[in-house]
Coordinates of C-alpha atoms and ligand atoms in Angstrom, one line a residue:
X218 CA 161.1 -51.6 75.0
X219 CA 163.6 -51.8 72.2
X220 CA 163.7 -55.6 73.0
X221 CA 160.8 -57.6 71.5
X222 CA 158.7 -58.8 74.4
X223 CA 157.1 -62.2 73.9
X224 CA 154.7 -64.0 76.3
X225 CA 153.6 -67.7 75.7
X226 CA 154.8 -67.3 72.1
X227 CA 152.7 -64.2 71.5
X228 CA 154.1 -60.7 71.1
X229 CA 153.4 -58.4 74.0
X230 CA 151.5 -56.1 71.6
X231 CA 148.7 -58.6 71.7
X232 CA 148.1 -57.7 75.4
X233 CA 150.6 -54.9 76.3
X234 CA 150.7 -55.1 80.1
X235 CA 153.6 -56.6 82.1
X236 CA 155.3 -56.4 85.4
X237 CA 159.1 -55.8 85.8
X238 CA 160.8 -58.0 88.3
X239 CA 164.2 -56.9 89.5
X240 CA 166.0 -60.1 90.6
X241 CA 169.1 -58.1 91.1
X242 CA 167.2 -56.3 93.9
X243 CA 166.4 -59.7 95.4
X244 CA 170.0 -60.6 95.4
X245 CA 170.9 -57.3 97.0
X246 CA 168.2 -57.7 99.6
X247 CA 169.4 -61.2 100.4
X248 CA 172.9 -59.8 101.0
X249 CA 171.4 -57.0 103.1
X250 CA 169.6 -59.6 105.2
X251 CA 172.8 -61.5 105.8
X252 CA 174.7 -58.3 106.6
X253 CA 172.1 -57.4 109.3
X254 CA 171.6 -61.0 110.6
X255 CA 175.3 -61.5 111.1
X256 CA 177.8 -63.8 109.6
X257 CA 177.0 -67.5 109.2
X258 CA 173.3 -67.1 109.6
X259 CA 171.1 -69.5 107.6
X260 CA 168.3 -67.9 105.5
X261 CA 164.9 -69.6 105.4
X262 CA 163.3 -67.5 102.7
X263 CA 159.6 -67.0 103.1
X264 CA 157.9 -67.6 99.7
X265 CA 154.4 -67.4 101.2
X266 CA 151.6 -66.1 98.9
X267 CA 153.4 -67.0 95.6
X268 CA 156.6 -65.4 96.9
X269 CA 154.6 -62.3 98.1
X270 CA 153.1 -62.1 94.6
X271 CA 156.4 -62.1 92.7
X272 CA 156.2 -65.8 91.5
X273 CA 157.9 -68.7 93.3
X274 CA 160.0 -70.0 90.4
X275 CA 162.1 -66.9 89.5
X276 CA 162.5 -66.1 93.2
X277 CA 163.4 -69.6 94.2
X278 CA 165.9 -69.9 91.3
X279 CA 167.7 -66.7 92.4
X280 CA 167.8 -67.8 96.0
X281 CA 169.1 -71.2 95.2
X282 CA 171.9 -69.7 93.2
X283 CA 172.6 -67.3 96.1
X284 CA 173.0 -70.3 98.3
X285 CA 170.1 -69.8 100.7
X286 CA 169.6 -72.6 103.2
X287 CA 165.9 -73.2 102.7
X288 CA 162.7 -72.0 101.0
X289 CA 159.5 -71.9 102.9
X290 CA 155.9 -71.9 101.5
X291 CA 152.4 -72.8 102.7
X292 CA 151.4 -74.0 99.3
X293 CA 151.9 -77.6 98.1
X294 CA 151.1 -76.3 94.6
X295 CA 154.0 -73.9 94.8
X296 CA 156.3 -76.9 96.0
X297 CA 155.2 -78.8 92.8
X298 CA 155.9 -75.7 90.6
X299 CA 159.4 -75.3 92.1
X300 CA 160.3 -78.9 91.8
X301 CA 159.1 -79.0 88.2
X302 CA 161.2 -76.0 87.5
X303 CA 164.2 -77.9 88.7
X304 CA 164.6 -76.4 92.1
X305 CA 166.6 -78.9 94.2
X306 CA 167.3 -77.1 97.4
X307 CA 165.6 -77.7 100.7
X308 CA 161.9 -76.6 100.9
X309 CA 160.0 -76.4 104.2
X310 CA 156.3 -76.2 104.3
X311 CA 154.7 -73.9 106.9
X312 CA 151.8 -75.5 108.8
X313 CA 148.8 -75.7 106.6
X314 CA 148.1 -79.5 106.3
X315 CA 145.7 -81.8 107.9
X316 CA 147.3 -85.1 109.0
X317 CA 145.8 -86.8 105.9
X318 CA 147.8 -84.4 103.7
X319 CA 151.2 -85.1 105.2
X320 CA 152.1 -88.1 103.1
X321 CA 151.6 -86.0 99.9
X322 CA 153.9 -83.3 101.3
X323 CA 156.6 -85.9 102.0
X324 CA 156.2 -87.3 98.5
X325 CA 156.9 -83.8 97.1
X326 CA 160.3 -83.7 98.9
X327 CA 159.2 -81.0 101.3
X328 CA 160.1 -80.9 105.0
X329 CA 156.9 -80.4 106.9
X330 CA 156.2 -78.3 109.9
X331 CA 155.1 -80.2 113.0
X332 CA 152.9 -78.1 115.3
X333 CA 150.9 -80.7 117.1
X334 CA 150.8 -84.4 118.0
X335 CA 148.5 -85.5 115.2
X336 CA 150.8 -84.0 112.6
X337 CA 153.8 -85.6 114.3
X338 CA 152.2 -89.0 114.2
X339 CA 151.1 -88.5 110.6
X340 CA 154.7 -87.8 109.6
X341 CA 156.1 -90.6 111.5
X342 CA 153.5 -93.1 110.0
X343 CA 153.9 -91.8 106.4
X344 CA 157.7 -91.7 106.3
X345 CA 159.5 -94.8 105.0
X346 CA 162.8 -93.5 106.2
X347 CA 164.0 -90.7 108.5
X348 CA 162.7 -87.3 107.3
X349 CA 163.5 -83.8 108.3
X350 CA 160.8 -81.8 110.1
X351 CA 160.6 -78.3 111.5
X352 CA 158.9 -77.8 114.9
X353 CA 156.9 -74.7 115.2
X354 CA 156.6 -73.1 118.7
X355 CA 153.9 -70.6 119.6
X356 CA 155.8 -68.0 121.6
X357 CA 152.8 -65.7 122.0
X358 CA 151.3 -64.9 118.6
X359 CA 148.5 -67.4 119.4
X360 CA 148.2 -68.7 115.9
X361 CA 149.9 -72.1 115.3
X362 CA 152.6 -74.0 117.1
X363 CA 153.3 -76.0 120.2
X364 CA 152.7 -73.8 123.3
X365 CA 156.1 -72.7 124.5
X366 CA 155.7 -74.0 128.0
X367 CA 154.8 -77.5 126.6
X368 CA 157.6 -77.5 124.0
X369 CA 160.4 -79.3 126.0
X370 CA 158.1 -82.3 126.7
X371 CA 156.7 -82.3 123.2
X372 CA 160.1 -82.2 121.5
X373 CA 161.4 -85.0 123.7
X374 CA 158.4 -87.1 122.7
X375 CA 158.7 -86.2 119.0
X376 CA 162.4 -87.0 118.8
X377 CA 161.6 -90.5 120.0
X378 CA 159.1 -91.2 117.2
X379 CA 160.3 -93.4 114.3
X380 CA 161.5 -91.7 111.1
X381 CA 161.6 -88.2 112.6
X382 CA 164.7 -86.0 112.4
X383 CA 164.2 -82.6 113.9
X384 CA 166.0 -80.3 111.5
X385 CA 164.6 -77.1 112.8
X386 CA 162.9 -75.2 115.6
X387 CA 161.2 -72.0 114.8
X388 CA 158.7 -69.4 116.1
X389 CA 157.0 -66.3 114.5
X390 CA 156.8 -63.0 116.3
X391 CA 155.7 -60.2 113.8
X392 CA 155.3 -56.7 115.2
X393 CA 154.5 -53.3 113.8
X394 CA 154.8 -50.8 116.7
X395 CA 157.3 -49.7 119.3
X396 CA 155.3 -51.5 121.9
X397 CA 155.3 -54.6 119.7
X398 CA 159.1 -54.5 119.6
X399 CA 159.2 -54.8 123.3
X400 CA 156.6 -57.6 123.3
X401 CA 158.7 -59.5 120.6
X402 CA 161.9 -59.0 122.5
X403 CA 160.5 -60.5 125.7
X404 CA 159.1 -63.5 123.7
X405 CA 162.4 -63.9 121.8
X406 CA 164.2 -64.2 125.2
X407 CA 161.7 -66.9 126.2
X408 CA 162.3 -68.8 123.0
X409 CA 166.1 -68.5 123.6
X410 CA 165.6 -70.0 127.1
X411 CA 163.7 -72.9 125.4
X412 CA 166.6 -73.5 123.0
X413 CA 169.0 -73.6 125.9
X414 CA 166.8 -76.0 127.8
X415 CA 166.7 -78.3 124.8
X416 CA 170.5 -78.1 124.3
X417 CA 170.9 -78.8 128.0
X418 CA 168.9 -82.0 127.7
X419 CA 171.2 -83.1 124.8
X420 CA 168.6 -82.3 122.1
X421 CA 170.7 -80.8 119.4
X422 CA 168.6 -79.1 116.8
X423 CA 170.6 -77.9 113.8
X424 CA 168.5 -74.9 112.9
X425 CA 166.9 -72.4 115.3
X426 CA 165.0 -69.4 114.0
X427 CA 162.9 -66.6 115.5
X428 CA 163.5 -63.4 113.5
X429 CA 161.4 -62.3 110.5
X430 CA 161.6 -59.0 108.6
X431 CA 160.8 -56.4 111.2
X432 CA 163.0 -58.0 113.8
X433 CA 165.9 -58.3 111.4
X434 CA 165.4 -54.7 110.2
X435 CA 165.2 -53.4 113.8
X436 CA 168.3 -55.4 114.8
X437 CA 166.7 -57.4 117.6
X438 CA 169.0 -59.9 119.2
X439 CA 168.9 -63.2 117.5
X440 CA 168.4 -66.3 119.7
X441 CA 169.2 -68.7 116.9
X442 CA 171.4 -69.4 113.9
X443 CA 168.8 -68.8 111.2
X444 CA 166.4 -66.0 110.1
X445 CA 163.2 -66.2 108.1
X446 CA 162.7 -63.0 106.1
X447 CA 159.7 -62.4 103.8
X448 CA 158.9 -58.7 103.3
X449 CA 162.5 -57.4 103.3
X450 CA 163.6 -59.9 100.7
X451 CA 161.1 -58.3 98.3
X452 CA 162.2 -54.8 99.3
X453 CA 159.8 -53.8 102.0
X454 CA 160.2 -53.3 105.7
X455 CA 156.7 -54.2 107.1
X456 CA 156.6 -51.0 109.2
X457 CA 159.0 -48.6 107.5
X458 CA 161.5 -47.0 109.9
X459 CA 161.5 -43.7 108.3
X460 CA 164.6 -41.5 107.9
X461 CA 167.0 -44.3 108.7
X462 CA 169.2 -46.2 106.4
X463 CA 167.1 -49.2 107.0
X464 CA 164.4 -48.6 104.5
X465 CA 166.8 -47.6 101.7
X466 CA 168.8 -50.8 102.4
X467 CA 166.1 -52.9 100.6
X468 CA 165.1 -52.4 97.0
X469 CA 161.7 -53.3 95.5
X470 CA 161.8 -56.5 93.5
X471 CA 158.4 -55.6 91.9
X472 CA 160.1 -52.7 90.2
X473 CA 157.2 -51.6 88.1
X474 CA 154.0 -52.6 86.4
X475 CA 153.7 -51.2 82.8
X476 CA 151.1 -51.0 80.2
X477 CA 150.5 -49.4 76.8
X478 CA 147.5 -47.4 75.8
X479 CA 145.5 -49.5 73.4
X480 CA 142.8 -47.0 72.5
X481 CA 141.9 -43.3 73.0
X482 CA 138.4 -42.0 72.9
X483 CA 136.6 -38.8 73.5
X484 CA 133.8 -38.1 76.0
X485 CA 131.9 -35.0 75.1
X486 CA 131.3 -32.3 77.7
X487 CA 127.9 -32.8 79.3
X488 CA 127.5 -36.4 78.2
X489 CA 126.6 -39.3 80.6
X490 CA 129.2 -42.1 80.6
X491 CA 130.3 -45.1 82.6
X492 CA 128.3 -47.8 84.4
X493 CA 124.6 -46.7 84.6
X494 CA 125.7 -43.6 82.6
X495 CA 126.3 -42.2 86.1
X496 CA 129.4 -40.2 85.2
X497 CA 129.0 -36.8 83.7
X498 CA 131.9 -35.4 81.6
X499 CA 132.3 -31.8 82.9
X500 CA 134.5 -31.0 79.9
X501 CA 135.6 -32.7 76.8
X502 CA 137.7 -35.6 78.1
X503 CA 140.3 -37.7 76.3
X504 CA 140.0 -41.2 77.7
X505 CA 142.9 -43.7 77.3
X506 CA 142.3 -47.4 77.8
X507 CA 145.0 -49.7 79.5
X508 CA 144.5 -53.5 79.2
X509 CA 145.0 -54.1 83.0
X510 CA 142.2 -54.4 85.5
X511 CA 140.7 -56.3 88.5
X512 CA 141.8 -59.6 86.9
X513 CA 145.4 -58.4 87.2
X514 CA 145.0 -57.4 90.8
X515 CA 144.5 -53.7 90.1
X516 CA 141.7 -52.1 92.0
X517 CA 139.5 -48.9 91.9
X518 CA 140.2 -46.1 94.3
X519 CA 138.1 -45.7 97.5
X520 CA 135.7 -42.8 97.8
X521 CA 137.6 -39.5 97.9
X522 CA 140.9 -40.8 96.5
X523 CA 142.1 -40.5 93.0
X524 CA 144.7 -43.0 91.7
X525 CA 147.3 -41.9 89.2
X526 CA 149.6 -43.5 86.6
X527 CA 152.6 -42.1 84.9
X528 CA 152.9 -41.1 81.3
X529 CA 155.9 -39.2 79.9
X530 CA 157.1 -38.5 83.5
X531 CA 153.8 -36.9 84.4
X532 CA 151.0 -38.1 86.7
X533 CA 147.7 -38.9 85.0
X534 CA 144.5 -39.4 86.9
X535 CA 142.7 -42.8 86.7
X536 CA 139.0 -42.5 85.8
X537 CA 137.8 -46.1 86.4
X538 CA 139.0 -49.7 86.8
X539 CA 136.9 -52.7 85.5
X540 CA 137.5 -56.4 85.0
X541 CA 140.3 -56.1 82.4
X542 CA 140.6 -52.3 81.7
X543 CA 141.8 -49.1 83.4
X544 CA 140.5 -45.8 82.0
X545 CA 142.9 -42.8 82.3
X546 CA 142.3 -39.1 81.7
X547 CA 144.6 -38.0 78.8
X548 CA 143.0 -34.5 78.5
X549 CA 145.6 -31.9 77.7
X550 CA 148.4 -34.4 76.8
X551 CA 149.8 -33.2 73.5
X552 CA 149.5 -35.6 70.5
X553 CA 149.1 -38.6 72.6
X554 CA 148.7 -41.8 70.6
X555 CA 147.8 -45.5 71.3
X556 CA 150.9 -47.5 72.0
X557 CA 152.4 -45.0 74.5
X558 CA 153.8 -46.7 77.7
X559 CA 152.3 -46.0 81.1
X560 CA 153.5 -46.9 84.5
X561 CA 150.8 -48.2 86.9
X562 CA 153.5 -48.8 89.6
X563 CA 157.0 -47.5 89.5
X564 CA 158.2 -45.5 86.6
X565 CA 161.4 -43.8 85.5
X566 CA 161.3 -40.0 85.7
X567 CA 158.3 -40.0 88.0
X568 CA 157.4 -43.0 90.2
X569 CA 154.2 -44.4 91.7
X570 CA 154.9 -46.2 95.0
X571 CA 153.4 -49.2 96.5
X572 CA 152.3 -47.1 99.5
X573 CA 150.5 -44.7 97.3
X574 CA 148.6 -47.4 95.4
X575 CA 147.7 -49.0 98.8
X576 CA 146.4 -45.6 100.0
X577 CA 144.3 -45.0 96.9
X578 CA 142.9 -48.5 97.2
X579 CA 142.3 -48.3 100.9
X580 CA 144.4 -51.3 101.7
X581 CA 147.9 -52.4 102.9
X582 CA 151.0 -52.3 100.7
X583 CA 151.4 -56.1 101.2
X584 CA 148.0 -56.6 99.8
X585 CA 148.9 -54.6 96.7
X586 CA 152.2 -56.3 96.4
X587 CA 150.8 -59.8 96.4
X588 CA 148.1 -59.2 93.8
X589 CA 149.4 -56.4 91.4
X590 CA 150.4 -58.0 88.2
X591 CA 148.9 -61.3 89.3
X592 CA 148.1 -62.4 85.7
X593 CA 150.7 -60.3 83.9
X594 CA 153.8 -61.6 82.2
X595 CA 157.0 -60.8 84.1
X596 CA 159.8 -59.0 82.4
X597 CA 162.8 -60.2 84.4
X598 CA 165.9 -58.2 85.2
X599 CA 168.2 -61.0 86.2
X600 CA 170.6 -60.8 89.2
X601 CA 173.8 -59.3 87.8
X602 CA 175.8 -62.3 89.0
X603 CA 173.5 -64.7 87.1
X604 CA 173.2 -62.7 83.9
X605 CA 174.3 -64.3 80.7
X606 CA 174.2 -62.7 77.3
X607 CA 170.7 -63.8 76.6
X608 CA 169.2 -63.4 80.1
X609 CA 168.7 -59.8 80.5
X610 CA 165.2 -58.3 80.2
X611 CA 163.7 -61.4 78.7
X612 CA 160.1 -62.0 79.8
X613 CA 160.2 -65.5 81.4
X614 CA 157.1 -67.6 82.1
X615 CA 156.9 -68.7 85.7
Ligands
PLP231 C1 156.2 -68.5 110.3 C2 156.6 -67.3 109.5 N1 157.9 -67.0 109.4 C3 158.3 -66.0 108.8 C4 157.5 -65.2 108.0 C5 158.0 -64.0 107.2 O1 157.5 -62.8 107.8 P1 158.0 -61.3 107.2 O2 157.3 -61.2 105.9 O3 157.4 -60.4 108.2 O4 159.4 -61.4 107.1 C6 156.1 -65.5 108.0 C7 155.2 -64.6 107.1 O5 154.0 -64.5 107.4 C8 155.6 -66.6 108.7 O6 154.4 -66.9 108.7

């Protein structure tokens, strides 16, 4: 906070709430993925959901510098944002388009996913020269993709269409339980058999991928030469494997969400306050206001839970959350003044975790991750290997 923080040309004091992105953690997690996936594996980085809430541009920049093979997103708008920001590397789009939208994806310089015949024909028709595509196979998730038993015939047909170059073959097998790991393993073996069948028919596909975060973290055998991590790149194992080194191998990229108290008021004992005047102050209550709320992806607690923030290394209860404000209970904090810094997530001496926030809000950590700080400026801790003299801890627009 000794550095002046500026957002869109306006000093941060005009709206003192920001999130801290640790791109050094992203670089660390990328290396940890490579270490687990094995030497020579290609990384297709999942940037779904605005890079799991972190912002596609800073994440893509870091991954490009790290030499990742490919970025993957479901959002054409995110492809536009990355290309505008100067990202040159390969971008694959997950299956989201109607056939009528394929031409636009190709014009953005993205390699589309082909998951059925209509999409395949749309790509072949819209392409003016050979274009790379990724074929998605449904190995059992039952969501999107060519059914695995139909894949050999489909791929043979696809490879004969004009202007189609099959760059990749992939499948998605997320799991969250021990039973799920067994299910994924059986499906991975089936997918591996498919890759062998295709190779046996002389169909050489350069990139074959089946493993995402949980499978990489658990060390499931890899049937391909590429992995597609999302969660773990951002520092979370989808289902934490407690008391192993796996969880600590990945560091949170959303390191913290900070705010400063903009106002302190007093609610007198016995008075009726809040919406409908429905809250009674049982004692004189010192109320601090933070300029962060629903609009920034913060949420009220579910019935029976009390959220906390951290001030001076101490946990402080949250009273209420509205569209743009969070009210905190400062009663008993000595000589507290507007301007003091509060951690809504993370912290230094004491730290609020993503799991805690999720529990208070009655939701999943991923849900909190993708929305917390949605509208807030990012104060970016650059990856150490990218840092230049001016780069450290500058808030950068995305
Ligand atoms: C097709 C596909 N591959 C990979 C991923 C990354 O998954 P994870 O975040 O579990 O690593 C996703 C995410 O939803 C996905 O849809």
